[in-house]
Amino acid sequence: MIKFNIASINRCTEVEGPYKRLCIWFQGCNIHCKGCCNPDYQPLVPKNLLTLDELVKIIAEAKDEFGIDGVTYSGGEPTLQQNLPHLTEAIHNLGLGVISFTGRLYDEVKDILRGCDVVLDGAYIADKAESKRRILGSANQRIICLTDRYKDCIEDWFNQNDSKSVEVNVGMIMVANGDNI
């Protein structure tokens, strides 16, 4: 049975990539960037273990309820999820796009990220804080467009330096995500 170690899920966000998206933060990272924005997601411990079917059901429900266009993988480090290509394929079968962060270089993890439409790669480097592009933490990180799905968004969405934003969701707990402002 395919399972994923999930730290948290935001079923509808507009700050983790272009258009409305569901964002999955995976639990566990062995890169440990100094100044990481999600240090609680670094420990390599089981958090919320969900099967592929459970995760796809959550995504399909978000598509129906919120009209999401895609899913963003974040973390932790998404490439530590060995079955990620299966999830990516299931998301594409729902007609949705996939954007993935990784603290590694794309060439090192391209097999696990196969099928993604866009990859945002590179370790976070605090001394190179990003001030121009949306959702990227440091200037060394790259936006790699692997399909045509979001190619028009590279200039129009990612490279808009005048529209940094933060989202706050209030429920059982309060969660803020988005750009450093």
Backbone as a printed PyTorch tensor [residue, N CA C, xyz], in Angstrom:
tensor([[[  0.8440,  -1.1820,   0.0000],
         [  0.0000,   0.0000,   0.0000],
         [  0.8890,   1.2440,   0.0000]],

        [[  0.6240,   2.1580,  -0.9060],
         [  1.4100,   3.3850,  -1.0260],
         [  0.9410,   4.3890,   0.0120]],

        [[  1.8960,   4.9050,   0.7990],
         [  1.5790,   5.9090,   1.8190],
         [  2.5260,   7.0960,   1.6950]],

        [[  2.0350,   8.2390,   2.2030],
         [  2.8100,   9.4770,   2.2110],
         [  2.8090,  10.0470,   3.6190]],

        [[  3.9270,  10.6510,   4.0000],
         [  4.0730,  11.2580,   5.3200],
         [  3.7740,  12.7530,   5.1770]],

        [[  2.6130,  13.1750,   5.6560],
         [  2.1040,  14.5210,   5.4420],
         [  2.2470,  15.3470,   6.7160]],

        [[  2.8220,  16.5340,   6.5920],
         [  2.8880,  17.4740,   7.7150],
         [  1.5840,  18.2620,   7.7830]],

        [[  1.1500,  18.8230,   6.6440],
         [ -0.1190,  19.5520,   6.6010],
         [ -0.5780,  19.7060,   5.1540]],

        [[ -1.8590,  20.0670,   5.0200],
         [ -2.4670,  20.2950,   3.7070],
         [ -3.3160,  21.5500,   3.8010]],

        [[ -3.1700,  22.4160,   2.8080],
         [ -4.0730,  23.5600,   2.6470],
         [ -4.8840,  23.2530,   1.3980]],

        [[ -6.1800,  23.0510,   1.5560],
         [ -7.0280,  22.5980,   0.4510],
         [ -7.2830,  23.6590,  -0.6150]],

        [[ -7.0680,  24.9300,  -0.2930],
         [ -7.2200,  25.9780,  -1.3010],
         [ -6.3730,  27.1810,  -0.9120]],

        [[ -5.3620,  27.4530,  -1.7140],
         [ -4.4700,  28.5820,  -1.4920],
         [ -4.2270,  29.2870,  -2.8120]],

        [[ -3.9510,  30.5770,  -2.7320],
         [ -3.5950,  31.3310,  -3.9280],
         [ -2.2050,  31.9420,  -3.7930]],

        [[ -1.4190,  31.4720,  -2.8120],
         [ -0.0600,  32.0070,  -2.6340],
         [  1.0350,  30.9570,  -2.8260]],

        [[  0.6770,  29.7210,  -3.1000],
         [  1.6750,  28.6660,  -3.2780],
         [  1.8260,  28.2590,  -4.7360]],

        [[  1.5660,  29.2050,  -5.6220],
         [  1.6700,  28.9840,  -7.0560],
         [  0.5150,  29.6820,  -7.7470]],

        [[  0.5510,  29.7190,  -9.0850],
         [ -0.4970,  30.4230,  -9.8220],
         [ -1.8550,  29.7230,  -9.6930]],

        [[ -2.8900,  30.5130,  -9.7120],
         [ -4.2790,  30.0500,  -9.6480],
         [ -4.5650,  29.4320,  -8.2690]],

        [[ -5.7680,  28.9420,  -8.1080],
         [ -6.1220,  28.2570,  -6.8600],
         [ -5.4520,  26.8950,  -6.8540]],

        [[ -4.8670,  26.5340,  -5.7000],
         [ -4.1270,  25.2880,  -5.6040],
         [ -4.3790,  24.6170,  -4.2640]],

        [[ -4.1630,  23.3500,  -4.2080],
         [ -4.0390,  22.6310,  -2.9550],
         [ -2.5490,  22.5100,  -2.7050]],

        [[ -2.1110,  22.7290,  -1.4710],
         [ -0.6870,  22.5980,  -1.1570],
         [ -0.5030,  21.4970,  -0.1350]],

        [[  0.4370,  20.6040,  -0.4190],
         [  0.8030,  19.5190,   0.4920],
         [  2.1970,  19.8020,   1.0190]],

        [[  2.3310,  19.8930,   2.3490],
         [  3.6390,  19.9940,   2.9850],
         [  3.9710,  18.6060,   3.5100]],

        [[  5.0210,  18.0020,   2.9650],
         [  5.4370,  16.6680,   3.3990],
         [  6.2930,  16.7840,   4.6550]],

        [[  6.2130,  15.7720,   5.5000],
         [  7.0040,  15.7270,   6.7260],
         [  8.3510,  15.0800,   6.4340]],

        [[  9.4230,  15.7060,   6.9220],
         [ 10.7500,  15.1320,   6.8270],
         [ 11.6410,  15.8200,   5.8200]],

        [[ 12.8220,  16.2110,   6.2860],
         [ 13.8190,  16.8140,   5.4000],
         [ 15.1990,  16.5220,   5.9710]],

        [[ 16.1040,  16.0970,   5.1140],
         [ 17.4740,  15.8360,   5.5600],
         [ 18.4600,  16.8530,   4.9870]],

        [[ 17.9570,  17.9800,   4.5040],
         [ 18.8240,  19.0330,   3.9720],
         [ 19.1770,  20.0390,   5.0660]],

        [[ 18.1980,  20.4020,   5.8840],
         [ 18.3820,  21.2950,   7.0370],
         [ 19.0030,  22.6420,   6.6700]],

        [[ 18.3550,  23.3560,   5.7630],
         [ 18.8170,  24.6960,   5.3940],
         [ 18.7530,  25.6150,   6.6190]],

        [[ 19.8060,  26.3680,   6.8280],
         [ 19.8270,  27.3410,   7.9140],
         [ 18.7720,  28.4090,   7.6140]],

        [[ 17.8780,  28.6590,   8.5630],
         [ 16.8220,  29.6410,   8.3750],
         [ 15.6000,  29.0860,   7.6720]],

        [[ 15.4640,  27.7830,   7.6210],
         [ 14.3110,  27.1420,   6.9750],
         [ 13.0050,  27.7440,   7.4810]],

        [[ 12.0590,  27.9540,   6.5650],
         [ 10.7630,  28.5390,   6.9510],
         [  9.8500,  27.5120,   7.6160]],

        [[ 10.1670,  26.2240,   7.5190],
         [  9.3370,  25.1740,   8.1110],
         [ 10.1620,  24.2030,   8.9540]],

        [[ 10.8610,  24.6750,   9.9920],
         [ 11.7100,  23.7690,  10.7660],
         [ 10.9350,  22.6350,  11.4450]],

        [[  9.6590,  22.8440,  11.7370],
         [  8.8600,  21.7830,  12.3570],
         [  8.6190,  20.6180,  11.4010]],

        [[  8.8030,  20.8580,  10.1060],
         [  8.5750,  19.8120,   9.1130],
         [  9.8610,  19.0540,   8.7710]],

        [[ 10.9820,  19.3800,   9.4140],
         [ 12.2470,  18.7070,   9.1260],
         [ 12.3980,  17.3300,   9.7680]],

        [[ 11.9690,  17.1070,  11.0060],
         [ 12.2290,  15.8000,  11.6220],
         [ 11.7000,  14.6390,  10.7760]],

        [[ 12.5280,  13.6320,  10.6480],
         [ 12.1630,  12.4430,   9.8750],
         [ 11.3880,  11.4930,  10.7830]],

        [[ 10.1540,  11.8720,  11.0810],
         [  9.2680,  11.1090,  11.9570],
         [  7.9100,  10.9670,  11.2760]],

        [[  7.1990,   9.8950,  11.5610],
         [  5.8470,   9.7900,  11.0060],
         [  4.9530,  10.8760,  11.5930]],

        [[  4.1820,  11.5270,  10.7360],
         [  3.2740,  12.5840,  11.1920],
         [  1.8430,  12.1560,  10.8840]],

        [[  1.3830,  12.4480,   9.6930],
         [  0.0490,  12.0250,   9.2520],
         [  0.2530,  11.1280,   8.0350]],

        [[  0.1660,   9.8240,   8.2350],
         [  0.3830,   8.8920,   7.1360],
         [ -0.9320,   8.6980,   6.3810]],

        [[ -0.9230,   9.0710,   5.1090],
         [ -2.1000,   8.9470,   4.2670],
         [ -1.7800,   8.0540,   3.0770]],

        [[ -2.7460,   7.2320,   2.7030],
         [ -2.5590,   6.3940,   1.5230],
         [ -2.7250,   7.2510,   0.2710]],

        [[ -2.2800,   6.7190,  -0.8380],
         [ -2.4540,   7.3950,  -2.1240],
         [ -3.9360,   7.6710,  -2.3650]],

        [[ -4.7930,   6.6800,  -2.1190],
         [ -6.2270,   6.8580,  -2.3440],
         [ -6.8090,   7.9470,  -1.4540]],

        [[ -6.4060,   7.9960,  -0.1830],
         [ -6.9010,   9.0320,   0.7230],
         [ -6.4850,  10.4250,   0.2440]],

        [[ -5.2470,  10.5400,  -0.1820],
         [ -4.7320,  11.8310,  -0.6500],
         [ -5.4300,  12.2670,  -1.9390]],

        [[ -5.6150,  11.3480,  -2.8630],
         [ -6.2920,  11.6680,  -4.1240],
         [ -7.7440,  12.0790,  -3.8470]],

        [[ -8.3970,  11.4440,  -2.8910],
         [ -9.7780,  11.8100,  -2.5250],
         [ -9.8210,  13.2470,  -1.9950]],

        [[ -8.8820,  13.6280,  -1.1460],
         [ -8.8170,  14.9960,  -0.6160],
         [ -8.6270,  15.9930,  -1.7590]],

        [[ -7.7410,  15.6580,  -2.6980],
         [ -7.4680,  16.5440,  -3.8380],
         [ -8.6980,  16.6610,  -4.7380]],

        [[ -9.3510,  15.5480,  -5.0220],
         [-10.5480,  15.5650,  -5.8720],
         [-11.6630,  16.3880,  -5.2180]],

        [[-11.8260,  16.2490,  -3.9100],
         [-12.8390,  17.0380,  -3.1920],
         [-12.5180,  18.5360,  -3.2580]],

        [[-11.2340,  18.8810,  -3.1530],
         [-10.8310,  20.2930,  -3.2470],
         [-11.0780,  20.8280,  -4.6530]],

        [[-10.8810,  19.9880,  -5.6500],
         [-11.1650,  20.4050,  -7.0240],
         [-12.6520,  20.7240,  -7.1720]],

        [[-13.5060,  19.8460,  -6.6550],
         [-14.9510,  20.0550,  -6.7510],
         [-15.4110,  21.2480,  -5.9180]],

        [[-14.8880,  21.3690,  -4.6950],
         [-15.3470,  22.4070,  -3.7810],
         [-14.8040,  23.7990,  -4.1090]],

        [[-13.5280,  23.8780,  -4.4760],
         [-12.8710,  25.1730,  -4.6410],
         [-12.4750,  25.4970,  -6.0780]],

        [[-12.5530,  24.5180,  -6.9760],
         [-12.1410,  24.7560,  -8.3600],
         [-10.6420,  24.9240,  -8.4990]],

        [[ -9.8620,  24.1490,  -7.7320],
         [ -8.4020,  24.2810,  -7.8090],
         [ -7.9020,  23.8830,  -9.1890]],

        [[ -6.7760,  24.4910,  -9.5980],
         [ -6.1480,  24.2150, -10.8860],
         [ -5.0080,  23.2130, -10.7480]],

        [[ -4.4610,  23.1040,  -9.5240],
         [ -3.3120,  22.2260,  -9.3700],
         [ -2.9410,  22.0090,  -7.9240]],

        [[ -1.8180,  21.3160,  -7.7650],
         [ -1.2860,  20.9570,  -6.4590],
         [  0.1660,  21.4070,  -6.3880]],

        [[  0.5540,  21.9460,  -5.2270],
         [  1.9490,  22.3020,  -4.9720],
         [  2.4890,  21.3820,  -3.8960]],

        [[  3.6760,  20.8060,  -4.1550],
         [  4.3790,  19.9990,  -3.1590],
         [  5.3810,  20.8970,  -2.4460]],

        [[  5.3750,  20.8500,  -1.1260],
         [  6.3380,  21.6010,  -0.3360],
         [  6.7570,  20.7310,   0.8380]],

        [[  7.3920,  21.3210,   1.8040],
         [  7.8030,  20.4740,   2.9190],
         [  8.4370,  21.2450,   4.0360]],

        [[  9.1890,  20.4240,   4.6730],
         [  9.9140,  19.1930,   4.4460],
         [ 10.5160,  19.1540,   3.0360]],

        [[ 10.8950,  17.9590,   2.6490],
         [ 11.4920,  17.7420,   1.3220],
         [ 10.6410,  16.7270,   0.5650]],

        [[  9.8890,  17.1820,  -0.4480],
         [  9.0090,  16.2840,  -1.1830],
         [  9.7120,  15.0620,  -1.7820]],

        [[ 10.9580,  15.2090,  -2.2040],
         [ 11.6250,  14.1040,  -2.8980],
         [ 11.9820,  12.9430,  -1.9680]],

        [[ 11.7470,  13.0830,  -0.6680],
         [ 11.9340,  11.9540,   0.2370],
         [ 10.7440,  10.9930,   0.1980]],

        [[  9.6800,  11.3930,  -0.4610],
         [  8.4920,  10.5400,  -0.6170],
         [  8.7200,   9.6520,  -1.8380]],

        [[  9.1150,   8.4080,  -1.6050],
         [  9.5490,   7.5470,  -2.7120],
         [  8.4660,   7.2610,  -3.7420]],

        [[  7.2160,   7.3930,  -3.3830],
         [  6.1240,   7.1140,  -4.3250],
         [  5.5330,   8.3720,  -4.9490]],

        [[  6.2630,   9.4620,  -4.9040],
         [  5.7660,  10.7330,  -5.4260],
         [  5.3100,  10.6540,  -6.8910]],

        [[  6.0100,   9.9230,  -7.7730],
         [  5.5270,   9.8480,  -9.1610],
         [  4.1140,   9.2810,  -9.2800]],

        [[  3.7380,   8.3590,  -8.3870],
         [  2.3730,   7.8010,  -8.4120],
         [  1.3470,   8.8760,  -8.0680]],

        [[  1.6670,   9.7110,  -7.0890],
         [  0.7750,  10.8010,  -6.7090],
         [  0.6700,  11.8180,  -7.8450]],

        [[  1.7950,  12.1640,  -8.4420],
         [  1.8090,  13.1170,  -9.5570],
         [  0.9370,  12.6110, -10.7060]],

        [[  1.0610,  11.3500, -11.0270],
         [  0.2480,  10.7700, -12.0990],
         [ -1.2410,  10.8290, -11.7490]],

        [[ -1.5870,  10.5090, -10.5160],
         [ -2.9980,  10.5430, -10.0990],
         [ -3.5540,  11.9710, -10.1600]],

        [[ -2.7330,  12.9480,  -9.8010],
         [ -3.1560,  14.3520,  -9.8600],
         [ -3.3940,  14.7670, -11.3140]],

        [[ -2.4940,  14.3780, -12.2050],
         [ -2.6860,  14.6820, -13.6290],
         [ -3.9400,  13.9950, -14.1720]],

        [[ -4.2330,  12.7890, -13.6760],
         [ -5.4460,  12.0940, -14.1140],
         [ -6.7140,  12.8380, -13.6960]],

        [[ -6.6180,  13.6980, -12.6760],
         [ -7.7440,  14.5410, -12.2610],
         [ -7.8160,  15.8250, -13.1110]],

        [[ -6.8620,  15.9930, -14.0330],
         [ -6.8310,  17.1860, -14.8770],
         [ -6.1530,  18.3740, -14.2180]],

        [[ -5.3550,  18.1130, -13.1910],
         [ -4.6900,  19.1810, -12.4340],
         [ -3.1940,  19.2110, -12.7160]],

        [[ -2.5850,  20.3700, -12.5140],
         [ -1.1490,  20.5260, -12.6810],
         [ -0.4140,  20.2980, -11.3660]],

        [[  0.9110,  20.1260, -11.4590],
         [  1.7450,  19.8800, -10.2760],
         [  2.9830,  20.7630, -10.3140]],

        [[  3.1890,  21.4880,  -9.2140],
         [  4.3960,  22.2820,  -8.9910],
         [  5.0650,  21.7130,  -7.7510]],

        [[  6.3800,  21.5170,  -7.8040],
         [  7.0870,  20.9750,  -6.6380],
         [  8.2820,  21.8270,  -6.2620]],

        [[  8.3930,  22.0910,  -4.9700],
         [  9.6220,  22.6220,  -4.4030],
         [ 10.5610,  21.4540,  -4.1610]],

        [[ 11.8560,  21.7080,  -4.1920],
         [ 12.8580,  20.7760,  -3.6900],
         [ 14.0820,  21.5820,  -3.2920]],

        [[ 14.7000,  21.1920,  -2.2080],
         [ 15.9400,  21.8230,  -1.7780],
         [ 17.1430,  21.2590,  -2.5110]],

        [[ 16.9250,  20.2580,  -3.3220],
         [ 17.9940,  19.6620,  -4.1140],
         [ 17.9780,  20.2880,  -5.5140]],

        [[ 19.0060,  19.9980,  -6.2810],
         [ 19.0260,  20.4240,  -7.6770],
         [ 18.1920,  19.4390,  -8.4910]],

        [[ 17.4690,  19.9560,  -9.4490],
         [ 16.5520,  19.1410, -10.2410],
         [ 17.2470,  17.9160, -10.8450]],

        [[ 18.4470,  18.0870, -11.3830],
         [ 19.1390,  16.9590, -12.0170],
         [ 19.3820,  15.8070, -11.0500]],

        [[ 19.4650,  16.0770,  -9.7600],
         [ 19.6870,  15.0270,  -8.7520],
         [ 18.4110,  14.2450,  -8.4470]],

        [[ 17.2640,  14.8510,  -8.6950],
         [ 15.9940,  14.2340,  -8.2750],
         [ 14.9490,  14.1850,  -9.3950]],

        [[ 15.3980,  14.2960, -10.6260],
         [ 14.4350,  14.3770, -11.7270],
         [ 13.5950,  13.1160, -11.8680]],

        [[ 14.1010,  11.9560, -11.4670],
         [ 13.2930,  10.7400, -11.5610],
         [ 12.1000,  10.7830, -10.6210]],

        [[ 12.3130,  11.2310,  -9.3920],
         [ 11.2250,  11.2880,  -8.4060],
         [ 10.2440,  12.4130,  -8.7310]],

        [[ 10.7050,  13.4350,  -9.4670],
         [  9.8470,  14.5650,  -9.8290],
         [  9.2920,  14.4500, -11.2440]],

        [[  9.4450,  13.2780, -11.8580],
         [  8.9340,  13.1160, -13.2250],
         [  7.4170,  13.3480, -13.2300]],

        [[  6.9880,  14.0400, -14.2500],
         [  5.5730,  14.3440, -14.3800],
         [  5.1840,  15.7170, -13.8460]],

        [[  6.0460,  16.3290, -13.0490],
         [  5.7360,  17.6670, -12.5380],
         [  5.7430,  18.6740, -13.6880]],

        [[  4.9230,  19.6870, -13.5730],
         [  4.8740,  20.7280, -14.5960],
         [  5.9380,  21.7930, -14.3680]],

        [[  6.1840,  22.1310, -13.1020],
         [  7.1950,  23.1180, -12.7280],
         [  7.9080,  22.6060, -11.4890]],

        [[  9.2280,  22.7890, -11.4670],
         [ 10.0270,  22.4620, -10.2800],
         [ 10.7480,  23.7320,  -9.8350]],

        [[ 10.6530,  24.0180,  -8.5530],
         [ 11.3730,  25.1290,  -7.9340],
         [ 12.4930,  24.4820,  -7.1360]],

        [[ 13.7310,  24.5910,  -7.6340],
         [ 14.8010,  23.8080,  -7.0170],
         [ 15.8590,  24.6690,  -6.3450]],

        [[ 16.6570,  24.0140,  -5.5080],
         [ 17.7850,  24.6470,  -4.8390],
         [ 17.5580,  24.8480,  -3.3530]],

        [[ 18.6180,  24.6630,  -2.6100],
         [ 18.5600,  24.8540,  -1.1580],
         [ 18.3300,  26.3260,  -0.8290]],

        [[ 17.6700,  26.5620,   0.2870],
         [ 17.4980,  27.9340,   0.7710],
         [ 18.8200,  28.4210,   1.3370]],

        [[ 19.2550,  29.5960,   0.8960],
         [ 20.4840,  30.2140,   1.3880],
         [ 20.1050,  31.5690,   1.9690]],

        [[ 20.1730,  31.6790,   3.2850],
         [ 19.7100,  32.8800,   3.9940],
         [ 20.4130,  34.1490,   3.5060]],

        [[ 21.6840,  34.0510,   3.1550],
         [ 22.4450,  35.2220,   2.7030],
         [ 22.0300,  35.7020,   1.3060]],

        [[ 21.2140,  34.9060,   0.6210],
         [ 20.7630,  35.2610,  -0.7310],
         [ 19.2380,  35.3870,  -0.7640]],

        [[ 18.6590,  35.9910,   0.2540],
         [ 17.2030,  36.1020,   0.3430],
         [ 16.6110,  36.7020,  -0.9290]],

        [[ 15.5450,  36.0860,  -1.4110],
         [ 14.8640,  36.5240,  -2.6310],
         [ 13.9880,  37.7310,  -2.3330]],

        [[ 14.1080,  38.7640,  -3.1560],
         [ 13.2940,  39.9590,  -2.9510],
         [ 12.4300,  40.2810,  -4.1640]],

        [[ 12.5980,  39.5410,  -5.2540],
         [ 11.8870,  39.8890,  -6.4840],
         [ 10.8430,  38.8640,  -6.8950]],

        [[ 11.1430,  37.5970,  -6.7600],
         [ 10.2280,  36.5720,  -7.2550],
         [  9.3400,  36.0380,  -6.1360]],

        [[  8.1320,  35.7130,  -6.4770],
         [  7.1850,  35.1500,  -5.5230],
         [  7.5700,  33.7420,  -5.1000]],

        [[  7.2800,  33.3980,  -3.9070],
         [  7.3680,  32.1190,  -3.1870],
         [  8.7480,  31.4670,  -3.1360]],

        [[  9.7190,  32.0030,  -3.8320],
         [ 11.0650,  31.4620,  -3.7260],
         [ 11.7670,  32.1300,  -2.5550]],

        [[ 12.5230,  31.3510,  -1.7850],
         [ 13.1680,  31.8750,  -0.5910],
         [ 14.4770,  32.5830,  -0.8420]],

        [[ 15.2650,  32.0860,  -1.8130],
         [ 16.5690,  32.7020,  -2.0560],
         [ 16.8580,  32.7870,  -3.5520]],

        [[ 17.7230,  33.7300,  -3.8960],
         [ 17.9820,  34.0660,  -5.2940],
         [ 18.6240,  32.9320,  -6.0930]],

        [[ 19.2480,  31.9730,  -5.4360],
         [ 19.8690,  30.8490,  -6.1330],
         [ 18.8480,  29.8380,  -6.6450]],

        [[ 17.6440,  29.8790,  -6.1240],
         [ 16.6450,  28.8900,  -6.5000],
         [ 16.1160,  29.1630,  -7.9020]],

        [[ 15.8480,  28.0730,  -8.6330],
         [ 15.4360,  28.1840, -10.0310],
         [ 13.9830,  27.7940, -10.2230]],

        [[ 13.3780,  28.3470, -11.2510],
         [ 12.0420,  27.9680, -11.7070],
         [ 12.2540,  27.1810, -12.9980]],

        [[ 11.9730,  25.8860, -12.9580],
         [ 12.2000,  25.0240, -14.1200],
         [ 10.8470,  24.5830, -14.6650]],

        [[ 10.5120,  25.0750, -15.8230],
         [  9.2390,  24.7760, -16.4670],
         [  9.4230,  23.5100, -17.3160]],

        [[  8.7670,  22.4340, -16.9470],
         [  8.9590,  21.1470, -17.6100],
         [  7.8720,  20.8280, -18.6420]],

        [[  6.7480,  21.5220, -18.5490],
         [  5.6750,  21.3650, -19.5260],
         [  5.1810,  22.7640, -19.8940]],

        [[  4.2480,  22.8200, -20.8030],
         [  3.6930,  24.1180, -21.2060],
         [  2.5750,  24.6120, -20.2900]],

        [[  2.1310,  23.7860, -19.3500],
         [  0.9570,  24.1130, -18.5450],
         [  1.0520,  25.4770, -17.8590]],

        [[  2.2050,  25.7990, -17.2680],
         [  2.3510,  27.0560, -16.5340],
         [  3.3860,  27.9950, -17.1560]],

        [[  3.8080,  27.7290, -18.3920],
         [  4.8920,  28.5360, -18.9720],
         [  4.5400,  30.0200, -19.0310]],

        [[  3.2680,  30.3630, -19.2570],
         [  2.8760,  31.7700, -19.2970],
         [  2.8740,  32.4020, -17.9190]],

        [[  2.8960,  31.6070, -16.8800],
         [  2.8720,  32.1240, -15.5040],
         [  4.2520,  32.5110, -14.9920]],

        [[  5.2920,  32.0790, -15.6680],
         [  6.6380,  32.3680, -15.1730],
         [  6.8280,  33.8730, -15.0580]],

        [[  6.5670,  34.5980, -16.1170],
         [  6.7060,  36.0600, -16.0630],
         [  5.5340,  36.7080, -15.3320]],

        [[  4.3340,  36.2420, -15.6290],
         [  3.1320,  36.8970, -15.1060],
         [  2.8910,  36.6560, -13.6230]],

        [[  3.3150,  35.5290, -13.0870],
         [  3.0110,  35.2310, -11.6910],
         [  4.2820,  35.1770, -10.8310]],

        [[  5.2040,  34.2930, -11.1710],
         [  6.3980,  34.0990, -10.3380],
         [  7.2810,  35.3390, -10.2850]],

        [[  7.4180,  36.0330, -11.4020],
         [  8.3500,  37.1600, -11.4580],
         [  7.7060,  38.5170, -11.1700]],

        [[  6.5250,  38.5350, -10.6150],
         [  5.9030,  39.7960, -10.2030],
         [  6.4580,  40.1780,  -8.8420]],

        [[  7.3000,  41.1950,  -8.8160],
         [  7.9200,  41.5820,  -7.5540],
         [  7.0840,  42.5930,  -6.7840]],

        [[  5.9790,  43.0270,  -7.3490],
         [  5.1610,  44.0340,  -6.6780],
         [  3.9490,  43.4290,  -5.9780]],

        [[  3.8820,  42.1060,  -5.9240],
         [  2.6730,  41.5120,  -5.3620],
         [  2.9730,  40.3410,  -4.4250]],

        [[  3.8720,  40.5380,  -3.4900],
         [  4.1180,  39.5120,  -2.4860],
         [  2.8950,  39.4380,  -1.5890]],

        [[  2.5630,  38.2380,  -1.1150],
         [  1.3510,  38.1110,  -0.3130],
         [  1.4670,  36.9950,   0.7120]],

        [[  0.6160,  37.0990,   1.7100],
         [  0.5130,  36.1150,   2.7700],
         [ -0.9560,  35.7780,   2.9370]],

        [[ -1.2360,  34.5070,   3.2100],
         [ -2.5850,  34.0320,   3.4610],
         [ -2.6600,  33.5730,   4.9060]],

        [[ -3.7350,  33.8530,   5.5700],
         [ -3.9410,  33.3720,   6.9360],
         [ -5.2240,  32.5670,   6.9510]],

        [[ -5.1320,  31.3160,   7.4120],
         [ -6.2870,  30.4420,   7.5320],
         [ -6.5420,  30.1850,   9.0040]],

        [[ -7.7610,  30.3910,   9.4210],
         [ -8.1130,  30.2020,  10.8240],
         [ -9.1050,  29.0590,  10.9170]],

        [[ -8.7810,  28.1020,  11.7460],
         [ -9.6470,  26.9530,  11.9930],
         [ -9.3140,  26.4570,  13.3830]],

        [[ -9.0550,  25.1700,  13.4950],
         [ -8.6290,  24.6110,  14.7750],
         [ -7.2860,  25.2170,  15.2020]],

        [[ -6.4680,  25.5410,  14.2000],
         [ -5.2140,  26.2430,  14.4390],
         [ -5.1170,  27.3730,  13.4090]],

        [[ -4.2680,  28.3520,  13.6720],
         [ -4.0850,  29.4440,  12.7230],
         [ -2.8150,  29.1490,  11.9090]],

        [[ -2.9210,  29.2350,  10.5940],
         [ -1.8000,  28.9530,   9.7130],
         [ -1.6070,  30.1400,   8.7800]],

        [[ -0.3590,  30.6000,   8.6770],
         [ -0.0090,  31.6600,   7.7200],
         [  0.9780,  31.0810,   6.7430]],

        [[  0.7670,  31.3130,   5.4530],
         [  1.7350,  30.8840,   4.4550],
         [  1.8040,  31.9200,   3.3570]],

        [[  2.9020,  31.8700,   2.5990],
         [  3.1240,  32.8140,   1.5120],
         [  4.5170,  33.3640,   1.5490]],

        [[  4.6840,  34.5530,   0.9760],
         [  5.9870,  35.1890,   0.8600],
         [  6.4180,  35.8440,   2.1690]],

        [[  7.7410,  35.9790,   2.3310],
         [  8.2750,  36.8220,   3.3930],
         [  8.0100,  38.2600,   3.0000]],

        [[  7.3890,  39.0120,   3.8570],
         [  7.0770,  40.4120,   3.5280],
         [  7.8760,  41.3220,   4.4430]]])
